[in-house]
Short mmCIF file of C-alpha atoms in Angstrom, two decimals:
data_model
loop_
_atom_site.label_atom_id
_atom_site.label_comp_id
_atom_site.label_asym_id
_atom_site.label_seq_id
_atom_site.Cartn_x
_atom_site.Cartn_y
_atom_site.Cartn_z
CA MET A 1 16.05 22.93 36.84
CA SER A 2 15.47 24.40 40.26
CA ARG A 3 11.97 25.70 41.45
CA THR A 4 13.35 28.97 42.17
CA LYS A 5 14.63 29.49 38.41
CA LEU A 6 11.03 28.67 36.96
CA PRO A 7 9.35 31.98 38.40
CA LEU A 8 12.13 33.85 37.10
CA LEU A 9 12.18 32.52 33.76
CA LYS A 10 8.37 32.86 33.62
CA GLN A 11 8.67 36.54 34.89
CA ASN A 12 11.13 37.05 32.28
CA ARG A 13 8.83 35.97 29.45
CA THR A 14 6.05 38.13 30.66
CA ILE A 15 8.13 41.29 30.72
CA LEU A 16 9.68 40.45 27.41
CA SER A 17 6.40 40.23 25.95
CA GLU A 18 5.36 43.45 27.62
CA LYS A 19 8.55 45.04 25.92
CA LEU A 20 7.84 43.69 22.62
CA LYS A 21 4.40 45.19 22.56
CA GLU A 22 5.88 48.61 23.57
CA SER A 23 8.55 48.38 20.86
CA LEU A 24 5.75 47.21 18.19
CA SER A 25 3.61 50.46 19.06
CA SER A 26 6.64 52.61 18.88
CA VAL A 27 7.84 51.37 15.42
CA LEU A 28 4.33 50.95 13.85
CA PRO A 29 3.75 54.63 13.22
CA VAL A 30 7.12 55.23 11.43
CA THR A 31 6.57 52.02 9.37
CA GLY A 32 3.05 53.28 8.27
CA ILE A 33 4.40 56.76 7.28
CA VAL A 34 7.15 55.16 5.18
CA PHE A 35 4.64 52.75 3.54
CA LEU A 36 2.25 55.62 2.69
CA LEU A 37 5.06 57.53 1.05
CA CYS A 38 6.12 54.51 -0.88
CA PHE A 39 2.71 53.92 -2.34
CA THR A 40 1.99 57.57 -3.28
CA ILE A 41 4.66 60.14 -3.90
CA SER A 42 8.02 58.17 -3.62
CA PRO A 43 7.86 54.50 -5.01
CA VAL A 44 10.57 52.19 -4.31
CA PRO A 45 11.70 48.94 -5.82
CA ASN A 46 9.71 46.05 -4.26
CA GLY A 47 13.21 44.52 -2.96
CA LEU A 48 13.96 47.44 -1.14
CA LEU A 49 10.61 47.70 0.54
CA MET A 50 10.81 44.22 1.38
CA GLY A 51 14.19 44.97 3.16
CA PHE A 52 12.59 47.71 5.02
CA VAL A 53 9.79 45.36 6.21
CA LEU A 54 12.34 42.75 7.52
CA GLY A 55 14.36 45.66 8.91
CA ALA A 56 11.23 46.92 10.89
CA LEU A 57 10.62 43.24 12.22
CA LEU A 58 14.26 43.05 13.47
CA LEU A 59 13.93 46.69 14.99
CA ILE A 60 10.89 45.42 16.92
CA LEU A 61 12.50 42.34 18.35
CA GLY A 62 15.81 44.33 19.08
CA MET A 63 14.15 47.09 21.04
CA GLY A 64 12.15 44.62 23.11
CA PHE A 65 15.28 42.60 24.06
CA PHE A 66 17.44 45.69 24.65
CA THR A 67 15.09 47.51 26.86
CA LEU A 68 14.59 44.55 29.08
CA GLY A 69 18.44 43.82 29.16
CA THR A 70 18.94 47.63 30.06
CA ASP A 71 16.66 47.07 33.09
CA MET A 72 18.34 43.64 34.00
CA ALA A 73 22.03 44.44 33.54
CA MET A 74 23.17 47.91 32.26
CA THR A 75 21.06 50.04 34.85
CA PRO A 76 22.39 47.84 37.82
CA ILE A 77 25.87 47.75 36.74
CA GLY A 78 26.19 51.46 36.23
CA THR A 79 24.25 52.10 39.65
CA HIS A 80 26.64 49.55 41.66
CA VAL A 81 29.78 51.07 39.84
CA GLY A 82 28.88 54.67 40.44
CA SER A 83 27.78 54.13 44.15
CA ALA A 84 31.08 52.13 44.71
CA VAL A 85 33.37 54.79 43.22
CA THR A 86 31.50 57.48 45.16
CA LYS A 87 31.70 55.71 48.43
CA SER A 88 35.31 55.66 48.26
CA ARG A 89 35.35 59.47 48.74
CA SER A 90 38.61 59.50 46.64
CA VAL A 91 38.32 62.31 44.13
CA TRP A 92 41.07 60.97 42.09
CA LEU A 93 39.47 57.43 41.73
CA ILE A 94 36.35 59.22 40.84
CA VAL A 95 38.04 61.22 38.05
CA LEU A 96 40.18 58.31 36.68
CA VAL A 97 37.22 55.80 36.60
CA SER A 98 34.82 58.55 34.89
CA LEU A 99 37.33 59.35 32.26
CA LEU A 100 38.18 55.64 31.41
CA VAL A 101 34.53 54.86 31.30
CA GLY A 102 33.77 57.91 29.01
CA ILE A 103 36.45 56.96 26.85
CA PHE A 104 36.10 53.33 26.45
CA ILE A 105 32.19 53.20 26.12
CA THR A 106 32.50 55.97 23.53
CA MET A 107 34.85 54.24 21.41
CA SER A 108 32.74 51.32 21.20
CA GLU A 109 29.71 53.25 20.31
CA PRO A 110 28.48 51.84 16.99
CA ASP A 111 27.06 55.13 15.61
CA LEU A 112 30.46 56.72 16.14
CA GLN A 113 31.97 54.47 13.54
CA VAL A 114 29.31 55.61 10.91
CA LEU A 115 30.12 59.30 11.77
CA ALA A 116 33.84 59.00 11.48
CA GLU A 117 33.45 57.40 7.90
CA GLN A 118 31.57 60.65 6.80
CA VAL A 119 33.77 63.45 8.30
CA PRO A 120 35.88 65.06 5.64
CA GLY A 121 39.76 65.53 6.04
CA ILE A 122 40.28 63.67 9.35
CA PRO A 123 41.41 60.18 9.84
CA ASN A 124 38.87 57.93 11.29
CA MET A 125 40.66 56.80 14.37
CA THR A 126 41.95 60.27 15.17
CA LEU A 127 38.24 61.43 15.20
CA ILE A 128 37.07 58.48 17.18
CA LEU A 129 39.99 59.02 19.84
CA ALA A 130 39.21 62.75 20.16
CA VAL A 131 35.67 62.32 20.51
CA ALA A 132 36.08 59.59 23.08
CA VAL A 133 38.28 61.91 25.22
CA GLY A 134 35.84 64.80 24.95
CA VAL A 135 33.16 62.28 26.56
CA GLY A 136 35.36 61.23 29.00
CA VAL A 137 36.74 64.61 30.13
CA PHE A 138 33.00 66.00 30.26
CA LEU A 139 31.86 62.76 32.16
CA VAL A 140 34.43 63.87 34.84
CA VAL A 141 33.11 67.20 34.88
CA ALA A 142 29.66 65.83 35.29
CA MET A 143 30.45 63.55 38.16
CA LEU A 144 32.39 66.54 39.90
CA ARG A 145 29.35 68.81 39.48
CA MET A 146 27.21 66.35 41.33
CA LEU A 147 29.73 65.89 44.09
CA PHE A 148 30.25 69.70 44.55
CA ARG A 149 26.71 70.55 43.72
CA ILE A 150 27.41 73.11 41.04
CA LYS A 151 24.15 74.41 39.42
CA LEU A 152 23.71 72.56 36.14
CA SER A 153 22.24 75.47 34.17
CA TYR A 154 25.29 77.72 34.68
CA LEU A 155 27.79 75.25 33.64
CA LEU A 156 25.55 74.42 30.46
CA ILE A 157 25.22 77.95 29.54
CA GLY A 158 29.16 78.61 30.21
CA VAL A 159 30.16 75.37 28.00
CA TYR A 160 27.75 76.22 25.01
CA ALA A 161 28.90 79.87 24.95
CA PHE A 162 32.47 78.39 24.51
CA VAL A 163 31.25 76.06 21.73
CA PHE A 164 29.71 78.96 19.75
CA LEU A 165 32.74 81.09 20.14
CA LEU A 166 34.94 78.24 19.02
CA ALA A 167 32.62 77.72 16.10
CA GLN A 168 33.49 80.99 14.72
CA PHE A 169 36.99 79.87 13.86
CA VAL A 170 36.02 76.51 12.07
CA PRO A 171 35.57 75.97 8.47
CA ARG A 172 31.52 75.49 7.69
CA GLU A 173 32.53 71.97 6.38
CA PHE A 174 33.01 70.92 9.92
CA LEU A 175 30.24 72.75 11.66
CA SER A 176 27.36 70.46 11.02
CA VAL A 177 29.19 67.06 11.79
CA ALA A 178 30.72 68.85 14.95
CA PHE A 179 27.27 69.35 16.48
CA ASP A 180 25.79 66.05 14.86
CA SER A 181 28.67 64.27 16.94
CA GLY A 182 27.31 65.47 20.37
CA GLY A 183 24.03 63.65 19.61
CA VAL A 184 25.20 60.44 17.81
CA THR A 185 27.89 59.62 20.74
CA THR A 186 25.22 59.47 23.28
CA GLY A 187 23.61 56.41 21.86
CA PRO A 188 22.25 53.08 23.16
CA MET A 189 25.51 51.98 24.72
CA THR A 190 26.60 55.06 26.36
CA VAL A 191 23.24 56.43 27.83
CA PRO A 192 21.97 53.56 30.03
CA PHE A 193 25.44 53.18 31.66
CA ILE A 194 26.01 57.09 32.08
CA MET A 195 22.58 57.79 33.53
CA ALA A 196 22.98 54.81 36.09
CA LEU A 197 26.24 56.08 37.14
CA GLY A 198 24.47 59.46 38.11
CA VAL A 199 21.96 57.43 39.98
CA GLY A 200 24.63 55.64 41.97
CA VAL A 201 26.28 58.65 42.73
CA ALA A 202 23.09 60.58 43.92
CA ALA A 203 22.34 57.58 46.05
CA ILE A 204 25.08 58.38 48.68
CA ARG A 205 23.90 62.07 49.09
CA SER A 206 21.63 62.85 51.72
CA ASP A 207 20.27 66.31 50.51
CA SER A 208 17.15 66.86 48.81
CA ASP A 209 18.33 67.65 45.49
CA ALA A 210 20.50 64.51 45.13
CA GLU A 211 17.89 62.61 42.92
CA ASN A 212 17.37 65.54 40.86
CA ASP A 213 21.10 65.96 40.12
CA SER A 214 21.18 62.53 38.63
CA PHE A 215 20.03 63.90 35.67
CA GLY A 216 22.30 66.14 33.43
CA LEU A 217 25.21 63.64 32.84
CA VAL A 218 24.12 62.92 29.27
CA ALA A 219 23.71 66.82 28.59
CA LEU A 220 27.10 67.45 29.74
CA CYS A 221 28.69 64.46 27.94
CA SER A 222 27.08 65.47 24.59
CA VAL A 223 29.16 68.69 24.79
CA GLY A 224 32.62 66.93 24.63
CA PRO A 225 32.47 65.80 21.18
CA ILE A 226 31.25 68.87 19.64
CA ILE A 227 34.40 70.74 21.10
CA ALA A 228 36.50 67.97 19.94
CA VAL A 229 35.39 68.00 16.43
CA LEU A 230 35.38 71.61 16.45
CA VAL A 231 39.08 71.66 17.52
CA LEU A 232 39.76 69.03 14.90
CA GLY A 233 38.23 71.13 12.34
CA ILE A 234 40.60 74.02 13.09
CA LEU A 235 43.78 71.86 13.09
CA TYR A 236 42.76 69.93 9.86
CA SER A 237 41.31 72.99 8.09
CA ALA A 238 43.09 72.26 4.98
CA GLY A 239 41.27 68.90 4.42
CA THR A 240 38.10 68.91 2.28
CA GLY A 241 37.10 65.24 1.89
CA GLU A 242 34.15 63.98 0.06
CA TYR A 243 30.71 62.57 1.29
CA ILE A 244 30.48 58.71 0.66
CA PRO A 245 26.86 58.21 -0.46
CA VAL A 246 24.74 55.34 0.82
CA THR A 247 24.65 52.43 -1.32
CA ILE A 248 21.31 51.33 -2.53
CA PRO A 249 21.24 47.54 -2.90
CA GLU A 250 19.54 46.00 -5.76
CA ILE A 251 17.67 43.15 -4.52
CA ALA A 252 16.19 40.62 -7.21
CA ASP A 253 14.53 37.95 -5.07
CA SER A 254 13.88 36.78 -1.43
CA LYS A 255 17.16 34.69 -1.54
CA GLU A 256 19.42 37.96 -2.26
CA LEU A 257 17.16 39.85 0.39
CA SER A 258 17.94 36.96 3.17
CA GLN A 259 21.77 37.00 1.93
CA LEU A 260 21.76 40.89 2.47
CA PHE A 261 20.83 40.57 5.98
CA LEU A 262 22.88 37.54 6.81
CA SER A 263 26.13 38.90 5.22
CA SER A 264 25.74 42.00 7.37
CA LEU A 265 24.85 40.25 10.62
CA PRO A 266 28.47 39.23 11.61
CA LYS A 267 29.52 42.76 11.38
CA TYR A 268 27.07 43.99 13.89
CA ILE A 269 27.63 40.69 16.17
CA GLU A 270 31.34 41.92 16.21
CA GLU A 271 30.77 45.49 16.82
CA VAL A 272 28.26 44.93 19.71
CA ALA A 273 30.68 42.44 21.21
CA ILE A 274 33.34 44.99 21.09
CA ALA A 275 30.96 47.43 22.63
CA LEU A 276 29.86 45.39 25.53
CA CYS A 277 33.48 44.41 26.42
CA PRO A 278 34.51 47.54 28.28
CA ILE A 279 31.41 47.46 30.23
CA LEU A 280 31.93 44.00 31.42
CA ALA A 281 35.55 44.48 32.05
CA PHE A 282 34.76 47.19 34.44
CA PHE A 283 31.91 45.28 36.13
CA VAL A 284 34.23 42.37 36.63
CA LEU A 285 36.92 44.53 37.99
CA PHE A 286 34.60 46.28 40.65
CA GLN A 287 32.82 43.10 41.23
CA ILE A 288 36.30 41.46 42.46
CA THR A 289 37.39 44.58 44.37
CA LYS A 290 34.56 46.57 45.61
CA LEU A 291 31.01 45.17 44.81
CA HIS A 292 31.02 41.34 45.97
CA LEU A 293 27.51 40.98 44.69
CA LYS A 294 25.69 37.65 45.51
CA LYS A 295 25.27 34.85 43.26
CA GLY A 296 21.55 35.45 42.44
CA GLU A 297 22.04 39.10 41.44
CA LEU A 298 25.12 38.07 39.28
CA ILE A 299 23.09 35.63 37.34
CA LYS A 300 20.37 38.19 36.87
CA ILE A 301 22.78 40.66 35.30
CA CYS A 302 24.51 38.07 33.07
CA VAL A 303 21.17 37.17 31.46
CA GLY A 304 20.57 40.86 31.34
CA LEU A 305 23.64 41.28 29.26
CA VAL A 306 22.80 38.53 26.96
CA TYR A 307 19.54 40.16 26.26
CA THR A 308 21.14 43.50 25.66
CA TYR A 309 23.63 41.92 23.20
CA VAL A 310 21.06 40.17 21.28
CA GLY A 311 18.70 43.17 21.16
CA LEU A 312 21.54 45.53 19.93
CA VAL A 313 22.52 43.24 17.18
CA LEU A 314 19.02 42.80 15.90
CA PHE A 315 18.29 46.39 16.28
CA LEU A 316 21.27 47.78 14.49
CA THR A 317 21.01 45.15 11.71
CA GLY A 318 17.53 46.13 11.34
CA VAL A 319 18.14 49.95 10.93
CA ASN A 320 21.16 49.84 9.07
CA VAL A 321 20.49 47.32 6.34
CA GLY A 322 16.59 47.81 6.22
CA PHE A 323 15.85 51.43 7.10
CA MET A 324 19.11 53.33 5.82
CA PRO A 325 18.67 52.71 2.05
CA VAL A 326 15.12 53.30 2.18
CA GLY A 327 15.56 56.60 4.02
CA ASN A 328 18.10 57.85 1.39
CA TYR A 329 16.13 56.55 -1.54
CA ILE A 330 12.88 58.54 -0.56
CA GLY A 331 15.02 61.42 0.16
CA GLN A 332 16.48 61.40 -3.31
CA LEU A 333 12.95 60.96 -5.03
CA ILE A 334 11.50 63.83 -3.04
CA GLY A 335 14.43 66.13 -3.34
CA SER A 336 14.32 65.87 -7.13
CA MET A 337 10.56 66.95 -7.12
CA GLU A 338 9.53 70.24 -8.37
CA HIS A 339 7.72 70.99 -5.23
CA ASN A 340 10.42 69.45 -3.10
CA TRP A 341 9.44 71.78 -0.23
CA ILE A 342 6.89 69.05 0.79
CA ILE A 343 9.84 67.13 2.53
CA VAL A 344 9.63 69.78 5.45
CA PRO A 345 5.92 68.64 6.62
CA ILE A 346 6.88 65.04 5.70
CA GLY A 347 10.07 65.43 7.90
CA MET A 348 7.90 66.86 10.83
CA VAL A 349 5.61 64.08 10.70
CA ILE A 350 8.22 61.27 10.73
CA GLY A 351 10.02 63.29 13.41
CA TYR A 352 6.98 63.33 15.80
CA PHE A 353 6.65 59.46 15.62
CA ILE A 354 10.27 58.28 15.22
CA VAL A 355 11.39 59.62 18.68
CA ALA A 356 9.52 56.78 20.16
CA ALA A 357 11.44 54.29 18.52
CA GLU A 358 14.98 55.42 19.97
CA PRO A 359 16.12 52.88 22.64
CA ALA A 360 17.64 55.44 24.77
CA VAL A 361 14.62 57.46 25.08
CA HIS A 362 12.91 54.29 27.08
CA VAL A 363 15.89 54.43 29.39
CA LEU A 364 15.56 58.13 30.07
CA ASN A 365 11.66 57.68 30.69
CA ARG A 366 12.31 54.89 33.02
CA GLN A 367 14.61 57.01 35.19
CA VAL A 368 12.27 59.92 35.04
CA VAL A 369 9.36 57.84 36.52
CA THR A 370 11.62 56.29 39.18
CA ILE A 371 13.06 59.58 40.33
CA THR A 372 9.82 61.67 40.13
CA ALA A 373 7.72 58.72 41.53
CA GLY A 374 5.31 59.30 38.55
CA ALA A 375 4.82 62.92 39.16
CA ILE A 376 5.45 63.95 35.59
CA PRO A 377 2.60 62.74 33.23
CA LYS A 378 3.43 60.36 30.35
CA LYS A 379 1.44 62.25 27.90
CA ALA A 380 3.08 65.68 28.67
CA LEU A 381 6.74 64.44 28.58
CA SER A 382 6.35 62.36 25.59
CA THR A 383 4.27 64.88 23.48
CA SER A 384 6.83 67.49 24.30
CA LEU A 385 9.55 65.38 23.27
CA SER A 386 7.81 64.35 20.00
CA ILE A 387 6.97 68.06 19.27
CA GLY A 388 10.46 68.97 19.87
CA VAL A 389 11.81 66.46 17.47
CA SER A 390 9.09 67.05 14.83
CA ILE A 391 10.27 70.94 14.67
CA SER A 392 13.68 70.07 14.64
CA VAL A 393 13.51 67.73 11.63
CA GLY A 394 11.05 70.19 9.86
CA LEU A 395 13.83 72.89 10.41
CA ALA A 396 16.73 70.55 9.11
CA MET A 397 14.75 69.88 6.07
CA LEU A 398 13.84 73.52 5.34
CA ARG A 399 17.72 74.19 5.76
CA ILE A 400 18.45 71.49 3.06
CA VAL A 401 15.95 73.22 0.59
CA THR A 402 16.96 76.72 1.27
CA GLY A 403 20.66 76.34 2.11
CA LEU A 404 20.42 78.34 5.47
CA PRO A 405 23.54 78.11 7.30
CA ILE A 406 23.25 75.83 10.42
CA LEU A 407 24.36 78.51 12.87
CA TYR A 408 21.26 80.60 11.98
CA LEU A 409 19.35 77.95 13.69
CA LEU A 410 21.55 76.55 16.38
CA ILE A 411 22.64 79.96 17.98
CA PRO A 412 18.98 81.41 18.53
CA GLY A 413 17.93 77.97 19.53
CA TYR A 414 20.51 77.47 22.34
CA LEU A 415 20.16 81.08 23.27
CA ILE A 416 16.36 80.40 24.07
CA ALA A 417 17.17 77.21 25.91
CA GLY A 418 19.61 79.10 28.04
CA VAL A 419 17.29 81.81 28.70
CA LEU A 420 14.62 79.13 29.75
CA THR A 421 16.90 77.76 32.38
CA PHE A 422 16.18 80.81 34.61
CA PHE A 423 12.48 80.06 34.49
CA SER A 424 12.25 76.36 34.31
CA PRO A 425 12.54 74.26 37.53
CA ALA A 426 15.92 72.63 37.66
CA LEU A 427 14.63 69.18 37.33
CA PHE A 428 12.92 70.02 33.90
CA THR A 429 16.16 71.81 32.81
CA ALA A 430 18.14 68.50 33.38
CA ILE A 431 15.80 66.38 31.85
CA ALA A 432 15.49 68.58 28.93
CA PHE A 433 19.12 68.81 28.14
CA ASP A 434 19.45 64.97 28.78
CA SER A 435 16.66 64.32 26.36
CA GLY A 436 18.53 66.15 23.61
CA GLY A 437 21.28 63.57 23.79
CA VAL A 438 19.01 60.45 23.97
CA ALA A 439 16.51 61.48 21.37
CA SER A 440 19.42 61.66 18.81
CA GLY A 441 20.28 57.95 18.64
CA PRO A 442 20.59 55.25 16.07
CA MET A 443 17.21 55.92 14.39
CA THR A 444 18.16 59.41 13.76
CA ALA A 445 21.65 58.53 12.44
CA THR A 446 20.34 55.58 10.29
CA PHE A 447 16.97 56.91 8.86
CA LEU A 448 16.74 60.55 9.38
CA LEU A 449 20.23 61.40 8.31
CA PRO A 450 20.23 59.26 5.03
CA LEU A 451 16.76 60.73 4.31
CA ALA A 452 18.35 64.24 4.72
CA MET A 453 21.33 63.09 2.71
CA GLY A 454 19.26 61.78 0.03
CA THR A 455 17.06 65.11 -0.25
CA CYS A 456 20.11 67.14 -0.38
CA SER A 457 21.47 64.84 -3.35
CA GLY A 458 18.19 65.43 -5.01
CA VAL A 459 18.18 69.11 -4.38
CA GLY A 460 21.88 69.42 -5.80
CA GLY A 461 23.30 70.67 -2.58
CA ASN A 462 26.32 70.05 -0.56
CA VAL A 463 25.87 67.02 1.52
CA VAL A 464 28.59 67.58 4.18
CA VAL A 465 27.41 71.34 4.84
CA ASP A 466 23.84 71.31 4.49
CA ALA A 467 22.74 67.57 5.14
CA PHE A 468 24.65 66.94 8.21
CA GLY A 469 23.16 68.82 11.06
CA VAL A 470 19.93 67.06 11.30
CA VAL A 471 21.01 65.12 14.32
CA ALA A 472 22.29 68.37 15.82
CA MET A 473 18.72 69.93 15.24
CA VAL A 474 17.22 66.84 16.85
CA ALA A 475 19.40 67.29 19.90
CA MET A 476 18.52 71.11 20.33
CA MET A 477 14.69 71.39 20.08
CA PRO A 478 13.84 69.16 23.17
CA LEU A 479 15.81 71.56 25.36
CA ILE A 480 13.31 74.14 24.48
CA THR A 481 10.03 72.22 24.51
CA ILE A 482 10.61 70.18 27.73
CA GLN A 483 11.84 73.41 29.37
CA VAL A 484 8.56 75.11 28.32
CA LEU A 485 6.68 72.24 29.85
CA GLY A 486 8.61 72.86 32.92
CA VAL A 487 7.72 76.65 33.00
CA TYR A 488 4.03 75.66 32.41
CA TYR A 489 4.12 73.24 35.45
CA LYS A 490 5.87 75.90 37.71
CA TYR A 491 3.10 78.53 37.00
CA LYS A 492 0.44 76.11 37.39
CA SER A 493 1.70 74.71 40.59
CA GLU A 494 1.91 78.40 41.88
CA ASP A 495 -1.70 79.11 40.69
CA THR A 496 -2.88 76.11 42.62
CA GLU A 497 -0.98 77.01 45.60
CA THR A 498 -2.74 80.51 45.68
CA THR A 499 -6.18 78.75 45.53
CA GLU A 500 -5.00 76.74 48.62
CA ASP A 501 -5.40 73.46 46.63
CA ALA A 502 -2.62 71.22 46.50
CA PRO A 503 -0.99 70.15 43.22
CA ALA A 504 -2.56 66.86 42.43
CA LEU A 505 -0.52 63.77 41.35
CA PRO A 506 -1.37 62.52 37.75
CA GLU A 507 -3.77 59.62 37.63
CA GLU A 508 -2.42 56.11 37.26
CA ASP A 509 -3.09 56.00 33.53
CA ASP A 510 -1.05 59.08 33.07
CA VAL A 511 2.12 57.65 34.65
CA ILE A 512 4.99 56.74 32.40
CA THR A 513 4.86 52.82 32.21
CA PHE A 514 7.11 50.27 30.55
#
C-alpha cells in the first residue's frame, strides 16, 4: 500500500469514529424513551424488545457510515453534476437532466415503496410513477427558479394555494396519504443529491443571493408528490382499499431474532443497490462527457459510495425490522388504554428527540453551516427544528384521539407559514421549507407512522383517514418554528444596529459541528 493511501485511510477512520459518536448521541434519547415506556405503561414481549435493541445498534452504525458516505460521495457528485449542467448554459439540458434525476432517484427511494403499499385504491406502480414525475417536474421548477432568480416565497405560496384548492375535490381517504407523500419521498437518497445540485448551480452565479438560493430545492420537490397523489385521488375516487397492518413478529429465542434480521437483510441490500444505480449511472455519464475528474477524487467518491451503501442497508434494516413493530405495538397498547390521551405528550417527547436521528437532517445542517459560515447557532437551529417536530407529533396524536380532519390543522398551519415568509429573512424561509422535507424521513415513516397506526387501531379509528398524516404534520411545523427563529434574528439584528453594535457571530461552541 502506498504511503499516500495510509493517511487517507487513517483520516477516514477518524472521521467515521466521530460520525458514530454523533449517531450514538442522536439515537440514545429515542431508545431511552422507548425503554421507559416498555418498562412502565406499555410492556412489550422480550423478543420484540431485543429486536428493538438490535435495530438501534444497526441504526447507529448505519447513520455513521451514511453521513460519512454522503460527505465523501453524494454531495460531491451532486455538486459536480449541477455545476456541469449549469455551465452548459443550455436551458433544455438543465430541464432534461433535472427531470430525469428527479424521476429516477425518487423511484428508487425506499420509503416510497412502503407508502405505495398502504395507499388505498391505486396500483403501486401507478402511484410510484406519478409521485416520481411530480418530483421531477418540481425539481425542474426549482432549478429554473434559481437560474431566473424568482423569489422562493412567492412560488411556495402559489403552489400551496393550488394544493389546498385541489384538496377540496379529493376524497378524504386520500388527503392524509397525499400530504404524507411529500415528506416521505424526500428521504435519505433524494435529499443529499438534490441539495448538492443546488450548491452546484449556485456556484456559477456571481450575485450575493446565489448561495442563499441553493436552499429551497427540497421544499419545492416536496410539493410535486402531494399534487400527484391528489390528482390520483380524483381519478381513482371509486377505490377504497384497506390498510394492511404491520406484522408483529413472535420471537421465541435469540436464534429466531437473528434469523429475522438476516432474512430481511437481502431485501434492503437489493433495494439500496437499485436506489444507488441511477445516481451512479448519471455520475459515470457526466464523468465521461463533462467532468473528467482526476483519479484521486474518483477513488474518494467510490469509497464514499461504498460507505453510503453499507450505511443505508444497515439503517433501513434496523428501523424496519427493529423499530417499526415496536412502534406499532406500543401505539396499540396506549391507544386501548382508558386515558389514551396520554399519547399526545408521549408523542411530543418522542418527536422532540427523534428528529436528531433523521439522516437527511445532518445533510441539511452540513449545508447550513457551510453556506452561512457558521453564522446560525447550532442550538437555535436544532432547538427550533425539535420544537417544530414535537408540536407536529403532538397534534397528529391529538387528531387520532379526537378524529379531527387533517385539513383543520394543515390549512391554518400553512397559512401561518405563508404569512411568515413576508417577515422572515429569505434564507430562513428557504431553510425552513427545506427542513420540513428532511425532517420527515425514514425514522418518521418507520417509527412515528407505525406508532400512529397502532394508536389509531387501539382507539378504534380509521387508520387510512386518521393515522396517516403524521408525516405531513412533521413536514409542516418546522416551516413555522424556523421562520419564527428568522424573525427573531432579524429584529435582534435591527436592534443591535440601532445601538451601533455590529451583530456578533456565534462563539465556536455554538457552531453546528459534525
